[in-house]
Coordinates of C-alpha atoms in Angstrom, one line a residue:
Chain A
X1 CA 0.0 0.0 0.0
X2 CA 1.4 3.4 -1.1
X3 CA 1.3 6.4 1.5
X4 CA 0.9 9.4 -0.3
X5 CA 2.7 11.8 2.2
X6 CA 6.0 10.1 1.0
X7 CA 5.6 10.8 -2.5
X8 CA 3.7 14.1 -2.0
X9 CA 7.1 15.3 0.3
X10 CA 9.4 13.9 -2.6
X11 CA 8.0 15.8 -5.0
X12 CA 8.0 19.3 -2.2
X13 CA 11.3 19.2 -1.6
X14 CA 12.4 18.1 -5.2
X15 CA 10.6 20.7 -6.6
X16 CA 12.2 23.2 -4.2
X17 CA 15.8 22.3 -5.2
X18 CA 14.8 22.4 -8.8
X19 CA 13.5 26.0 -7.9
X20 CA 17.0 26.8 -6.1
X21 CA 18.8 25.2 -8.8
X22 CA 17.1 27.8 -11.6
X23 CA 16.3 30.5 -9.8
X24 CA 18.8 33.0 -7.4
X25 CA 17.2 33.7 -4.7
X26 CA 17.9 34.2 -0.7
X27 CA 15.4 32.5 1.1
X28 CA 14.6 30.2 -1.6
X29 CA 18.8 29.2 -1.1
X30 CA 18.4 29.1 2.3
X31 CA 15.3 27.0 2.4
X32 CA 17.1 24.4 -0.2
X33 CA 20.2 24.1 2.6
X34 CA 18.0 24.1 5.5
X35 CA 16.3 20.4 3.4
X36 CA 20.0 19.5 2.5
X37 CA 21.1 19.7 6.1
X38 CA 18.2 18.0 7.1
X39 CA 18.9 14.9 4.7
X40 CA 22.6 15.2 6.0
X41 CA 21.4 15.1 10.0
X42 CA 19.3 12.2 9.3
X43 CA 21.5 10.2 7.3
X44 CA 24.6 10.9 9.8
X45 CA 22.1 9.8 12.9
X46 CA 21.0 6.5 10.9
X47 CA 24.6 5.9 10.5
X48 CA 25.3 6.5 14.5
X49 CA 22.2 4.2 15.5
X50 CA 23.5 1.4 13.2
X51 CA 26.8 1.5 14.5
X52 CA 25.5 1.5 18.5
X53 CA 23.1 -1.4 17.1
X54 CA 26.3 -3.5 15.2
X55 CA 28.2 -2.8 18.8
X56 CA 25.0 -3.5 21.1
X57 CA 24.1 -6.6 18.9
X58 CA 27.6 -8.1 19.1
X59 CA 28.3 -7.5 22.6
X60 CA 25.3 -9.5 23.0
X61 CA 26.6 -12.5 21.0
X62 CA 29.9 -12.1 23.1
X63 CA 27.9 -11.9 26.3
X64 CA 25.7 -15.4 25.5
X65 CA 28.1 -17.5 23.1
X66 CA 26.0 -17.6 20.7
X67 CA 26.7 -16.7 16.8
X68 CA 30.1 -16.2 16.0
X69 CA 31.7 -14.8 19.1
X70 CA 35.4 -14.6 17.5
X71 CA 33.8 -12.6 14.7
X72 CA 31.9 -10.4 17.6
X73 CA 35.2 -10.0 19.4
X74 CA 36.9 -8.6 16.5
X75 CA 34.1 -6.1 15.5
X76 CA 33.9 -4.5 19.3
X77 CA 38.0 -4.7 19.5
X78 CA 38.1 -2.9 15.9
X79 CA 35.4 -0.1 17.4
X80 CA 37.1 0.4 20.0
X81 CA 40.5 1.2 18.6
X82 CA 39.0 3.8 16.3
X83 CA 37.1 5.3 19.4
X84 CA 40.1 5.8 21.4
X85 CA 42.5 6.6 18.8
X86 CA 39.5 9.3 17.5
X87 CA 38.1 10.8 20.5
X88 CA 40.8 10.4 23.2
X89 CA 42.0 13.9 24.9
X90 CA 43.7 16.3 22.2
X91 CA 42.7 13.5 19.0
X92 CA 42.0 15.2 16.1
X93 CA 39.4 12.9 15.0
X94 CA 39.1 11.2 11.7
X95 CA 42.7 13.8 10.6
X96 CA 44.2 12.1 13.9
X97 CA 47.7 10.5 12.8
X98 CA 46.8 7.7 15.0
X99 CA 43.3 7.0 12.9
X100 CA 45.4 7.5 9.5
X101 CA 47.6 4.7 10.5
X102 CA 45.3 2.0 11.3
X103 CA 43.9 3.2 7.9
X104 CA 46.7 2.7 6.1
X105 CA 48.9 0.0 7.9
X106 CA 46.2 -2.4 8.5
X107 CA 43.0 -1.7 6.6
X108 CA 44.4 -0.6 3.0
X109 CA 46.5 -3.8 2.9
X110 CA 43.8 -6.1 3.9
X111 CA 41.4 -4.8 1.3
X112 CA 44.8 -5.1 -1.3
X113 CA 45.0 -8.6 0.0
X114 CA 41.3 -9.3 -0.9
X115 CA 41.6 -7.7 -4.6
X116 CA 44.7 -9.3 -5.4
X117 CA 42.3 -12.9 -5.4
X118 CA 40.8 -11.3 -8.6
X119 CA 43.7 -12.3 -11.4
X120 CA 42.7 -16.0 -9.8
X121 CA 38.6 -15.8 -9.7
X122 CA 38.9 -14.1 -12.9
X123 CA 40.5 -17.1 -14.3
X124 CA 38.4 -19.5 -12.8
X125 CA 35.6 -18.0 -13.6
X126 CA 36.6 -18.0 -17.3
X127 CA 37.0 -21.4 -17.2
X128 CA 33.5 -22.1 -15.4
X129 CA 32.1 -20.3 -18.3
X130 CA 32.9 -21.6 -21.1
X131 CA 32.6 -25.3 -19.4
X132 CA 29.0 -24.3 -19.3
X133 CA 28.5 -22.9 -22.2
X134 CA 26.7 -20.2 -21.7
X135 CA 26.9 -18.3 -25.3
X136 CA 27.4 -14.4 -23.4
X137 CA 30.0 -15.8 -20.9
X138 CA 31.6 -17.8 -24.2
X139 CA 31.7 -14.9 -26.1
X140 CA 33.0 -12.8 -23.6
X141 CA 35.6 -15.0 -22.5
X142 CA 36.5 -15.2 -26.8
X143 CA 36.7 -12.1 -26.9
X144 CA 38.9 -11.5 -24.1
X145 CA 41.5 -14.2 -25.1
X146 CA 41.2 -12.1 -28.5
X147 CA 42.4 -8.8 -27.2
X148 CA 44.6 -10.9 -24.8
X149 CA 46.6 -11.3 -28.3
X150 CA 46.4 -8.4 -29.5
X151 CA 48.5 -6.9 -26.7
X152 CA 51.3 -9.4 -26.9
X153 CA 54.6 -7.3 -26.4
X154 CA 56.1 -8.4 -29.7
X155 CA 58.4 -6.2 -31.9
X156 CA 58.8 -6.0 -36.0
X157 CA 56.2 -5.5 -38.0
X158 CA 53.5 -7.9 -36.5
X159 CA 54.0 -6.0 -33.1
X160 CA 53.0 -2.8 -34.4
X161 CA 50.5 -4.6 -36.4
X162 CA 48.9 -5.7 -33.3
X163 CA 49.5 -2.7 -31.3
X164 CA 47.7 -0.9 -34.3
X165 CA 44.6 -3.6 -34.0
X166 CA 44.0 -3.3 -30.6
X167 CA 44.1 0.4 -30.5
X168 CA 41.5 0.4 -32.9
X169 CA 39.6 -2.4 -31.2
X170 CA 39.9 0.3 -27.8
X171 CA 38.7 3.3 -29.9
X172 CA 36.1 2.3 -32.1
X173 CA 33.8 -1.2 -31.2
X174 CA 34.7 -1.4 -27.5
X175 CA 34.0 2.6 -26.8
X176 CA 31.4 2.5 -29.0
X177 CA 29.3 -0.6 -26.9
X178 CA 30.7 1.2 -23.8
X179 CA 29.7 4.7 -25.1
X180 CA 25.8 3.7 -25.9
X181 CA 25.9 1.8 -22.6
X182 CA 26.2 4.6 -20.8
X183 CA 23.9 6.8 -23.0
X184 CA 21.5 3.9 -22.1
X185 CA 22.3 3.9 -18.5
X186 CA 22.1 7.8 -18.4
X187 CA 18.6 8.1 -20.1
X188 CA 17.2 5.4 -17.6
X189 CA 19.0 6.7 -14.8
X190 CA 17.0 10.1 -15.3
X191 CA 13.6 8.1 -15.9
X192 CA 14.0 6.3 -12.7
X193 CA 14.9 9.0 -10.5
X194 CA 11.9 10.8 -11.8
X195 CA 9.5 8.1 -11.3
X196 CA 10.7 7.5 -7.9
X197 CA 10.8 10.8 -7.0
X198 CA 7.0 11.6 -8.0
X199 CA 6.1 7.9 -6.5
X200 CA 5.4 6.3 -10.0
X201 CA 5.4 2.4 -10.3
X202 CA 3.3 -0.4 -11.1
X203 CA 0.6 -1.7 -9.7
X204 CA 1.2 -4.0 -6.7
X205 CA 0.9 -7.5 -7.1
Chain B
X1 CA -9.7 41.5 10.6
X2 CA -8.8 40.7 7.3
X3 CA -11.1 39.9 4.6
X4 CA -10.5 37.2 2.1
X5 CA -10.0 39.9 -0.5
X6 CA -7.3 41.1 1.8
X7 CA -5.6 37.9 2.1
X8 CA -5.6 37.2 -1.5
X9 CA -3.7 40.7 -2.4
X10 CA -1.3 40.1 0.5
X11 CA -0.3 36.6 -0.8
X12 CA -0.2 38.2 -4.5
X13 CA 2.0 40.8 -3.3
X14 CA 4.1 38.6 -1.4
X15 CA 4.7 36.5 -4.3
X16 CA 5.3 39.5 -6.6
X17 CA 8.2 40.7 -3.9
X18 CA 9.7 37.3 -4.3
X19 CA 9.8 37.2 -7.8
X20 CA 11.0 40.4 -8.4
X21 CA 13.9 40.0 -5.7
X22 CA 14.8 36.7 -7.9
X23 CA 16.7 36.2 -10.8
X24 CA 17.2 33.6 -13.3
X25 CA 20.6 31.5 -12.7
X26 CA 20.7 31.0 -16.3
X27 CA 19.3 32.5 -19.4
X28 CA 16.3 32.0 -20.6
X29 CA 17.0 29.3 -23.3
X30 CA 18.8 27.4 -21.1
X31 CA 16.0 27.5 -18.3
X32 CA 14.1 26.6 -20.7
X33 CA 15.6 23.8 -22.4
X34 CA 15.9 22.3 -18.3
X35 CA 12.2 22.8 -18.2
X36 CA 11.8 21.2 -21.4
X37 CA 14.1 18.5 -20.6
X38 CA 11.5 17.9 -17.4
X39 CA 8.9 18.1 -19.3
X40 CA 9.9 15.2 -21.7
X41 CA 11.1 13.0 -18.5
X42 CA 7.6 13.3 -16.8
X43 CA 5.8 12.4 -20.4
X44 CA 8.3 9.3 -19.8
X45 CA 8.0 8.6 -16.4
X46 CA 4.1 8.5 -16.3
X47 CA 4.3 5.2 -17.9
X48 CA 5.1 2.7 -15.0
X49 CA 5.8 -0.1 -17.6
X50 CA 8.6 0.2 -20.3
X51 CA 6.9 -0.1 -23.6
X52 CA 9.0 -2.1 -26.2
X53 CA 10.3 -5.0 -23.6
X54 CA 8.5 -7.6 -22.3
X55 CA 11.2 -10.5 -21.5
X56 CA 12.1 -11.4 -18.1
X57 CA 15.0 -8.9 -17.6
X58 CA 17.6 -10.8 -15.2
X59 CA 15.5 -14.0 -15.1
X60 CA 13.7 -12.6 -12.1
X61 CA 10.7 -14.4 -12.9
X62 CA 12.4 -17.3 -11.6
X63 CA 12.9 -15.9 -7.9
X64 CA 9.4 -17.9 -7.1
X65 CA 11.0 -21.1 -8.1
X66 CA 14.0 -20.7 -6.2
X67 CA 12.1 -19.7 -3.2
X68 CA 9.9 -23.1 -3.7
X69 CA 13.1 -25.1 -3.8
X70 CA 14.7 -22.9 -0.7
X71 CA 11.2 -23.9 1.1
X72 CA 12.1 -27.4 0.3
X73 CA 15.5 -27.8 0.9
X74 CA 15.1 -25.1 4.4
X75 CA 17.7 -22.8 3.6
X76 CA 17.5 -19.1 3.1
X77 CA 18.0 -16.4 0.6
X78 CA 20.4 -13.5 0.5
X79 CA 19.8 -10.3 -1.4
X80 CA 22.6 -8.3 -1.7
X81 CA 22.0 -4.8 -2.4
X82 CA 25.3 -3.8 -3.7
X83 CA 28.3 -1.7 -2.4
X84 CA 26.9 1.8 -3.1
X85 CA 24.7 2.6 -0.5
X86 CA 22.4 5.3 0.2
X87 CA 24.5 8.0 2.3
X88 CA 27.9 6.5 2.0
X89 CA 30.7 8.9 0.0
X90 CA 30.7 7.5 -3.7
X91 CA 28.9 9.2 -6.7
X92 CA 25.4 9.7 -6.9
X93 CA 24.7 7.1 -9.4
X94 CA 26.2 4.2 -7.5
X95 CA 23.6 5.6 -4.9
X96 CA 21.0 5.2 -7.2
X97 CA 21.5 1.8 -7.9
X98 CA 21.1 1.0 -4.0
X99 CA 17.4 2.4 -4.7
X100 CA 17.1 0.5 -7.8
X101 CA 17.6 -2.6 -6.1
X102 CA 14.8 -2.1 -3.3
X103 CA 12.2 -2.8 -5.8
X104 CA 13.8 -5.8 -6.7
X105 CA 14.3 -6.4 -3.3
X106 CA 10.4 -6.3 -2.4
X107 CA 9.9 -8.6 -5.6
X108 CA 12.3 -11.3 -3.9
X109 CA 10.7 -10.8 -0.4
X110 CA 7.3 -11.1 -1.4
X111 CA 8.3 -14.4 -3.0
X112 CA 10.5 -15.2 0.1
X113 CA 7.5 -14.2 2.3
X114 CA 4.9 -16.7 0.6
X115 CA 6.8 -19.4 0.0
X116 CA 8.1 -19.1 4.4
X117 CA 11.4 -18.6 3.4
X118 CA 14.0 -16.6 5.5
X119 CA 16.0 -13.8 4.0
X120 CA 19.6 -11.9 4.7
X121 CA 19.6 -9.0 3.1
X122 CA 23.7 -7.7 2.8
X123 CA 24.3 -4.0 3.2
X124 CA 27.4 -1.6 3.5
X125 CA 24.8 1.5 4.3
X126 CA 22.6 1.9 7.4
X127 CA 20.1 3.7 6.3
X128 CA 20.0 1.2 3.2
X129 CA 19.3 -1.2 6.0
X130 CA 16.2 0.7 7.0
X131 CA 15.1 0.9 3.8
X132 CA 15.7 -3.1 3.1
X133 CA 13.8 -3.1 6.3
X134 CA 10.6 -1.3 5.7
X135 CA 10.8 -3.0 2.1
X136 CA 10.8 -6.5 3.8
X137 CA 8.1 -5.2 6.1
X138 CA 5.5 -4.0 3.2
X139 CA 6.3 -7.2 1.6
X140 CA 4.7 -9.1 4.3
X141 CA 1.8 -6.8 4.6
X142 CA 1.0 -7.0 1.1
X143 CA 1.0 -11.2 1.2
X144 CA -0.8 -11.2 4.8
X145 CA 2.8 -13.0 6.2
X146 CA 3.3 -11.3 9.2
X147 CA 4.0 -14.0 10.9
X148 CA 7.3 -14.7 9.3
X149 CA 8.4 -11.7 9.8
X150 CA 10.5 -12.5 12.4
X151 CA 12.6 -14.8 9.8
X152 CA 14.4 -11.9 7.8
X153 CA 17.0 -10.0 8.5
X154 CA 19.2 -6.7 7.5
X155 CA 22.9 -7.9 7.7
X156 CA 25.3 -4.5 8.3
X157 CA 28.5 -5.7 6.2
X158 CA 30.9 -2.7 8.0
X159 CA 31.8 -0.1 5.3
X160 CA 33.4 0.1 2.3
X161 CA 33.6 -2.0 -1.1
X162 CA 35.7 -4.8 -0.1
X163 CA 34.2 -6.2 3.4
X164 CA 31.1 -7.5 1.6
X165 CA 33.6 -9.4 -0.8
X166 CA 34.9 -10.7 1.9
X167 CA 32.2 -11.5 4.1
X168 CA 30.4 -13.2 1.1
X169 CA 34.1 -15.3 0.6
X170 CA 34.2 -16.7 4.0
X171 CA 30.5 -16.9 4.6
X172 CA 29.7 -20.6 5.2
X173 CA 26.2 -20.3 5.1
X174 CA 24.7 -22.0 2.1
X175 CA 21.7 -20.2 0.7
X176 CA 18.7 -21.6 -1.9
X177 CA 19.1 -18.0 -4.0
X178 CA 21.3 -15.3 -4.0
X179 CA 20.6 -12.0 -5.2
X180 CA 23.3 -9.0 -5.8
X181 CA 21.5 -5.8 -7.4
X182 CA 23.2 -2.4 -6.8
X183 CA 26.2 -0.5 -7.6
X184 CA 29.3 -3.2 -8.0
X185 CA 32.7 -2.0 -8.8
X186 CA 36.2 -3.5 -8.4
X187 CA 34.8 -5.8 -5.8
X188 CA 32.1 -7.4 -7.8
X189 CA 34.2 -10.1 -8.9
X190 CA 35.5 -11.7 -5.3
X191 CA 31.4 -10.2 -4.4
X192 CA 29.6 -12.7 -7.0
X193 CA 32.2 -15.4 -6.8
X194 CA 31.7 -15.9 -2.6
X195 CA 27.4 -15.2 -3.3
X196 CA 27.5 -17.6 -6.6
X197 CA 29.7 -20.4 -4.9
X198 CA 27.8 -20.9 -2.1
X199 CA 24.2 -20.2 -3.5
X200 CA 21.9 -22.8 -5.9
X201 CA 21.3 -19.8 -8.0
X202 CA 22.6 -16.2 -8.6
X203 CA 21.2 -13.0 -10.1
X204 CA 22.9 -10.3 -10.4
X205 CA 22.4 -6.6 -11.9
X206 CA 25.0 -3.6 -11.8
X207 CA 24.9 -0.5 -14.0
X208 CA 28.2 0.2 -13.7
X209 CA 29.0 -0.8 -17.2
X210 CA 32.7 -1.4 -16.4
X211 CA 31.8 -4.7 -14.5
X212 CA 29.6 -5.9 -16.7
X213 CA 32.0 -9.0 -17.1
X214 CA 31.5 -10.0 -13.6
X215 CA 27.9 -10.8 -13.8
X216 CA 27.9 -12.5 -17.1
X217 CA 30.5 -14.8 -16.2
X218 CA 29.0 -15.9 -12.7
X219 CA 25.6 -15.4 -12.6
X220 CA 22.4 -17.2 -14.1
X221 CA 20.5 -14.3 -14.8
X222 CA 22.2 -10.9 -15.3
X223 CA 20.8 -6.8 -15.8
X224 CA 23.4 -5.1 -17.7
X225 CA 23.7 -1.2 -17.7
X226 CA 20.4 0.7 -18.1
X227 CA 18.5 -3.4 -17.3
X228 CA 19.0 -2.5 -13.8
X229 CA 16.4 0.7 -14.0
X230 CA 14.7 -1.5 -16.0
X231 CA 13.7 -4.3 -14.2
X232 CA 11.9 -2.4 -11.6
X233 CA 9.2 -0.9 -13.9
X234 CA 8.8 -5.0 -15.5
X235 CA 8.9 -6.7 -11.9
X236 CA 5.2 -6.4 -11.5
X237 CA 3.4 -6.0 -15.3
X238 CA 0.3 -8.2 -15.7
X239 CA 0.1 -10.9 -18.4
X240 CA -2.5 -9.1 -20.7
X241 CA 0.2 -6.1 -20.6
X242 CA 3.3 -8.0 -21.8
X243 CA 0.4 -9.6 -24.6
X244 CA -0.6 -6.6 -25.6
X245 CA 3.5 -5.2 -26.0
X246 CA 4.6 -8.6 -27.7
X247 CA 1.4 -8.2 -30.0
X248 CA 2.1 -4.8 -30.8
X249 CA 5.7 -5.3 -31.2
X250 CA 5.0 -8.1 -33.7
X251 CA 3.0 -6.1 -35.7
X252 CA 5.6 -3.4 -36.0
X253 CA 8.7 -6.1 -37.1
X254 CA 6.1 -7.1 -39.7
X255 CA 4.7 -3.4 -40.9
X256 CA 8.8 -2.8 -41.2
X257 CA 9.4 -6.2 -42.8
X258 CA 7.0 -5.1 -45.6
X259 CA 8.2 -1.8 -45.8
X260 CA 12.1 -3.1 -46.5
X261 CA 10.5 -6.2 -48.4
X262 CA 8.5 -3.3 -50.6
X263 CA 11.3 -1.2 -50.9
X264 CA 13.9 -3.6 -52.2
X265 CA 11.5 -4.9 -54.5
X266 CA 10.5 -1.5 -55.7
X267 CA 14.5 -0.7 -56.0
X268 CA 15.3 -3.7 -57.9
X269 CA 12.2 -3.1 -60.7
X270 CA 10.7 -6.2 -59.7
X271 CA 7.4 -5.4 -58.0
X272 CA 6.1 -2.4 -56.4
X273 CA 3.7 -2.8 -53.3
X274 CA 2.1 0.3 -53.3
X275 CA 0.5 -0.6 -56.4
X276 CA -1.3 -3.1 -53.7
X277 CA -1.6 -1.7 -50.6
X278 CA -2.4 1.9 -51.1
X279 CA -4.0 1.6 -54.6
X280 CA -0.6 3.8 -56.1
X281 CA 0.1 3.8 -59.8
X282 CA 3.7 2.7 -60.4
X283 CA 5.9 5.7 -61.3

């Protein structure tokens, strides 16, 4: 069941930032970042109520054994650190050297860790598809192996050859499918936000 | 006291002393052209249902299936509703996939819901969580489920791209049909291998063209690009619509088919259609 408030207060304050975003004027300005800041203030206490929630839920699975305690322990140990190194006496918060380093000395290479699996998925996933033939993922993986050659790092002739080919493949079919997908994605993009903006979809089922 | 006559000169002033202390941030053809522009999208918008496609984008027709066999079998589902979230720092279009997906979402856990089947919903973004939440809720009002309410649940990942990689890596849990609709970027690979592995069956939608690979290698039914805006606007069309579309479309590949068929025919000397259908004398 649709409540019409929601879509009624969509379209009041989308129509005011449309109005700000065309017209100069003071109060109209002010009004627009007076909305803005509201969006802001309710987004940033969502975000605080989650993370009391993650640490209140997880202290609670420490507390009775129950789901994955270890995992728990790690979350409220990780909170903490960034609490103490953020807000202790004289911290200066998320700039704080001591907050930078845990960013960088621990979490950057973790996540680098965790990416550096791709070259292997990638690969098995290639494999996967064309074991199951699935005639996109087949192609795909075709085409791949197809530019794959074309960037061999041979010299002479049949390297510049090749260089030449896959520049062209780069400039002209590839941006071309990637160019209209994003044309595609733009136009749709637009339509969507619109429609959910004035509250516009299908009929339940 | 004032009189209504009062009133309504008061409020016409009023607006007259805003408009003339406003000016126009751009010229007039360019405000213009915007309002024009607006014009054309709310022509577009006011139909729900896209008009030329009527297959089922992604395979999510499917999702009622894979919630029979999840009923079966007494596993769950996951939905995963990307790595864009709603208030998190990345560009607004990642965002907007995050509210894509919450139609698609509500498609999945009204299936989930009739069928008794429990569902995770993955998220990076709190208030993406409350969204997925109230979603969820609405989708057992509308199948009268309340009862298994209590079954679903919003799963906060931490933030950033790569923890819901690799939560969905190391996750042992084993679900009926997995779901991942939203903004996926560098991490949608290790994201739809862990959800994919692990799951009987995986669909997946992104419109961040750059990862379009990802999806089309791993998943059963994918939304490519502009498929992900799409799908919402398909999820819910009744039979008689998609008839009407596929009749409609027919007739237009054959009108065109006749028109080339004509054409060439006319070119090459050989016979000249008009002759027939309108009643034309050949030049």
């Amino acid at each position: 069941m649709r409540r019409p408030s929601v879509p009624a207060l969509v379209v009041l304050v989308g129509g005011l930032l449309l109005a700000d975003f065309l017209i100069v004027n003071e109060s109209l300005g002010q009004l627009a970042s007076i909305v803005v800041d509201l969006a802001i203030l309710v987004a940033a206490g969502a975000a605080l109520a989650a993370v009391a929630s993650l640490g209140l839920r997880r202290s609670m699975d420490l507390w009775r054994r129950r789901g994955d305690p270890l995992g728990a322990g790690f979350v409220l140990v990780g909170i903490a650190i960034i609490l103490v190194a953020g807000l202790r006496p004289g911290s200066e918060g998320a700039a704080d050297p001591a907050v930078r380093w845990i960013l960088v000395a621990l979490l950057i290479p973790i996540g680098a860790t965790l990416f550096g699996l791709l070259f292997v998925f990638t690969l098995l996933a290639a494999r996967r598809s064309v074991a199951s033939r699935d005639r996109a993922a087949t192609l795909l993986v075709a085409v791949a192996f197809l530019t794959l050659l074309l960037l061999l790092p041979l010299g002479g002739d049949a390297g510049a050859w090749l260089g030449g080919a896959a520049r062209w493949a780069l400039e002209v079919p590839i941006a071309a499918v990637f160019r209209g997908l994003l044309v595609g994605i733009a136009i749709l993009a637009a339509v969507f936000a619109a429609r959910t903006m004035l509250g516009i979809g299908p009929r339940d089922e | 006291m004032p009189n209504v006559a009062e009133l309504v000169d008061r409020l016409v002033r009023f607006v007259g002393e805003v408009l003339s202390a406003s000016t126009l941030r751009f010229d007039i053809l360019t405000t213009l052209a915007v309002l024009g522009v607006m014009l054309i999208f709310l022509q577009l918008v006011a139909r729900p249902v896209s008009r030329w496609v009527t297959r089922d984008a992604g395979g999510l027709g499917g999702v009622g299936r894979a919630m029979a066999l999840a009923a079966e079998s007494g596993t769950d589902a996951v939905v995963s509703l990307g790595a864009g979230g709603l208030v998190r720092s990345t560009d607004a279009l990642a965002r907007l996939q995050t509210v894509a997906a919450l139609p698609i979402l509500g498609h999945v856990a009204r299936a989930a819901a009739r069928s008794g089947v429990s569902l995770r919903v993955l998220t990076n973004d709190p208030l993406a969580g409350v969204l997925a939440a109230a979603t969820i809720d609405a989708s057992h009002e509308a199948t009268v489920t309340p009862e298994r309410h209590g079954r679903s649940r919003i799963v906060y990942v931490g933030e950033g791209r790569a923890v819901g990689a690799g939560l969905s890596l190391s996750a042992a849990a084993r679900p009926a049909a997995a779901v991942a609709v939203g903004s996926l970027r560098e991490e949608a690979q290790l994201y739809l291998e862990g959800l994919g592995g692990t799951a009987g069956a995986l669909h997946a939608g992104t419109a961040d063209a750059a990862q379009a690979p990802a999806p089309i290698m791993l998943a059963t039914g994918v939304l490519i690009g502009p498929e992900l805006y799409q799908a919402p606007a398909d999820l819910r069309s009744e039979v008689e619509e998609r008839t009407m579309v596929t009749s409609a479309n027919r007739l237009i590949g054959v009108a065109l088919a006749l028109i080339v068929i004509g054409s060439v025919l006319a070119f090459v000397g050989v016979f000249d259609l008009r002759a027939v259908l309108l009643g034309v004398a050949p030049e």
